[in-house]
C-alpha positions in Angstrom: 59.9 -38.1 19.8 56.7 -35.9 19.8 56.6 -32.8 17.7 57.4 -29.6 19.5 54.3 -27.4 20.0 53.8 -24.4 17.8 52.4 -21.2 19.2 51.2 -18.7 16.6 50.4 -15.1 17.6 48.1 -12.6 15.9 49.7 -9.1 15.8 47.3 -6.2 15.9 45.7 -5.8 19.3 47.2 -9.0 20.5 50.9 -8.0 20.5 50.6 -4.3 20.1 48.0 -1.5 20.0 46.2 -1.0 16.7 42.4 -0.5 16.9 42.8 2.7 19.0 44.4 4.4 15.9 41.5 3.4 13.7 39.0 4.7 16.4 40.7 8.0 16.8 41.0 8.5 13.0 37.4 7.6 12.6 36.5 10.3 15.1 38.5 12.9 13.1 36.8 11.7 10.0 33.4 12.3 11.5 34.4 15.8 12.6 35.7 16.6 9.2 32.4 15.6 7.5 29.9 16.8 10.1 28.6 19.5 7.8 27.5 16.8 5.3 26.0 14.2 7.7 25.3 13.3 11.3 27.8 11.2 13.3 25.7 8.0 13.4 25.0 8.2 9.7 28.6 8.8 8.9 29.8 5.8 11.0 27.1 3.6 9.5 28.1 4.6 5.9 31.8 4.1 6.6 31.3 0.7 8.1 29.2 -0.3 5.1 31.9 0.9 2.8 34.6 -1.1 4.8 32.4 -4.2 4.6 31.8 -3.7 0.9 35.5 -3.1 0.1 37.1 -5.9 2.1 37.1 -8.1 -1.0 38.7 -5.4 -3.1 41.2 -3.8 -0.8 41.7 -6.3 2.0 42.4 -5.4 5.7 44.6 -2.5 6.9 45.1 1.2 6.7 45.1 1.6 3.0 41.7 0.0 2.5 40.4 2.1 5.5 41.5 5.3 3.8 40.0 4.4 0.5 36.7 3.6 2.3 36.8 7.0 4.1 37.3 8.8 0.7 34.5 6.8 -0.9 32.2 7.6 2.1 33.1 11.3 2.0 32.2 11.5 -1.7 28.9 9.6 -1.1 27.6 11.6 1.8 28.5 14.9 0.3 27.0 13.9 -3.1 30.4 14.5 -4.7 30.7 18.0 -3.2 33.4 17.2 -0.7 36.3 19.7 -1.1 39.7 18.4 -2.3 41.3 19.8 0.8 39.1 17.3 2.9 40.3 14.4 0.7 43.9 15.6 1.2 43.3 15.6 5.0 41.9 12.1 4.9 45.0 10.9 3.0 47.2 12.7 5.7 45.3 10.8 8.4 46.3 7.6 6.6 49.9 8.5 6.4 49.9 9.2 10.2 48.4 5.8 10.9 51.1 4.2 8.8 53.8 5.9 10.8 52.4 5.5 14.4 54.9 4.1 16.9 54.5 0.6 18.2 53.4 0.1 21.8 53.4 -3.5 23.1 50.5 -4.7 25.1 50.8 -5.9 28.7 52.2 -9.4 29.1 53.5 -9.7 25.6 57.2 -9.6 26.3 56.7 -12.0 29.3 54.8 -14.5 27.2 57.1 -14.4 24.1 60.3 -14.6 26.2 59.0 -17.5 28.3 57.9 -19.5 25.2 60.9 -18.7 23.0 63.1 -21.8 22.6 60.5 -24.0 24.3 57.9 -23.8 21.5 58.1 -22.9 17.9 56.8 -19.4 17.6 55.0 -18.0 14.6 53.4 -14.7 13.7 50.2 -15.0 11.6 48.6 -11.7 10.8 46.5 -10.1 8.1 46.7 -6.7 6.6 49.0 -4.6 4.4 52.3 -6.3 3.9 54.5 -3.2 4.2 52.7 -1.9 7.3 52.8 -5.2 9.1 56.5 -5.7 8.3 57.2 -2.2 9.6 55.3 -2.9 12.9 57.1 -6.2 13.4 60.5 -4.6 12.8 59.8 -1.8 15.3 58.3 -4.1 17.9 61.6 -5.7 18.7 60.0 -9.2 18.6 61.0 -10.2 15.2 63.9 -12.5 16.2 61.5 -14.6 18.4 59.5 -15.9 15.5 60.7 -18.8 13.4 58.1 -18.0 10.7 56.0 -15.0 9.8 52.8 -15.3 7.7 51.1 -12.1 6.5 47.8 -13.2 4.8 44.9 -11.4 3.1 42.4 -13.2 5.3 42.2 -15.8 8.1 40.1 -18.8 7.2 40.3 -22.5 8.0 41.9 -23.3 4.6 44.4 -20.6 5.1 45.4 -22.0 8.5 45.5 -25.5 7.1 47.8 -24.3 4.4 50.1 -22.6 6.9 50.2 -25.8 9.0 51.0 -27.9 6.0 53.6 -25.5 4.6 55.6 -25.4 7.9 55.1 -29.1 8.8 53.0 -28.3 11.8 50.6 -30.9 13.3 47.3 -29.0 13.8 46.6 -30.8 17.2 50.0 -29.4 18.5 49.4 -25.9 17.2 48.0 -23.0 19.3 46.8 -19.8 17.7 46.5 -16.8 20.1 44.6 -13.6 19.2 42.0 -11.0 20.1 39.5 -11.9 17.4 37.2 -14.9 17.7 36.3 -14.6 14.1 39.8 -14.6 12.7 42.1 -16.0 15.3 40.0 -18.7 17.0 37.1 -20.2 15.1 38.9 -20.9 11.8 41.8 -22.5 13.7 39.5 -24.8 15.6 38.0 -25.7 12.2 41.5 -26.5 10.9 42.2 -28.8 13.9 44.2 -26.5 16.1 43.8 -24.9 19.5 42.3 -21.4 19.6 43.2 -19.1 22.5 41.2 -15.9 22.8 42.8 -13.0 24.5 40.1 -10.2 24.5 41.1 -6.6 23.8 39.3 -3.5 25.1 37.8 -2.7 21.7 37.0 -4.9 18.7 36.3 -3.9 15.2 32.6 -4.5 14.4 33.4 -6.7 11.5 35.4 -9.0 13.8 32.6 -9.9 16.2 31.6 -13.5 16.7 30.1 -15.7 19.4 32.7 -17.6 21.5 32.7 -21.4 20.9 32.4 -22.1 24.6 31.7 -25.8 24.3 34.6 -26.6 21.9 37.2 -28.8 23.6 40.1 -26.9 22.0 38.9 -23.4 22.9 40.6 -21.5 25.7 40.3 -17.9 26.9 42.9 -15.9 28.7 42.4 -12.4 30.2 46.2 -11.9 30.6 48.7 -12.9 27.9 51.3 -13.5 30.6 49.4 -16.6 31.6 49.9 -18.2 28.1 53.2 -20.1 29.0 51.4 -21.9 31.8 48.5 -22.8 29.5 50.9 -24.2 26.9 52.6 -26.2 29.6 49.3 -27.8 30.5 48.6 -28.6 26.9 52.0 -30.2 26.5 51.3 -32.3 29.6 
């Protein structure tokens, strides 16, 4: 009997809103530091700090807060007041407590696929924050496995497939990031389904692999069950 298909979902900006909180916090950060540098310069320095610190702090709110503090110290030549540092930390605490808002089509897709396919959650970021968001989402019981990883690469996906006994050619990864959710899965032998979101973090940009036979794009997550049905056939 053929192995049941596995459908893995990304979390942030695939199942629920996330990037909007980073964007709004970045705007507050720019306003807080505008006496020390212009908006464009602040945004460039913050992005550079985030890129530089990914290997140290990983993805998520905590690394973002540390990068904001580092940028504030740099652009102010270490003259940033302690009250400003305290405000940056408060912004981070707010981000770690924001309520979960599911994206359109999520409940429809997850409900339709639950029981028919093996559902997994594969997300990167801070462990405690991702566990909190999953618990508040109300979707936790739908997933047979949850993987919270430090990064998403082809070897990471291959390890997940092997650990859970998943045949890559019967595995679908669904997400909003071409760089993290699609391209490395294709390299690992799986199917990559891109569901674009309204905004994408600069460090997640990549060119779509339009000619790859296992690449698919959906503008509406509610159409995912029909796509999986076609793949099964």
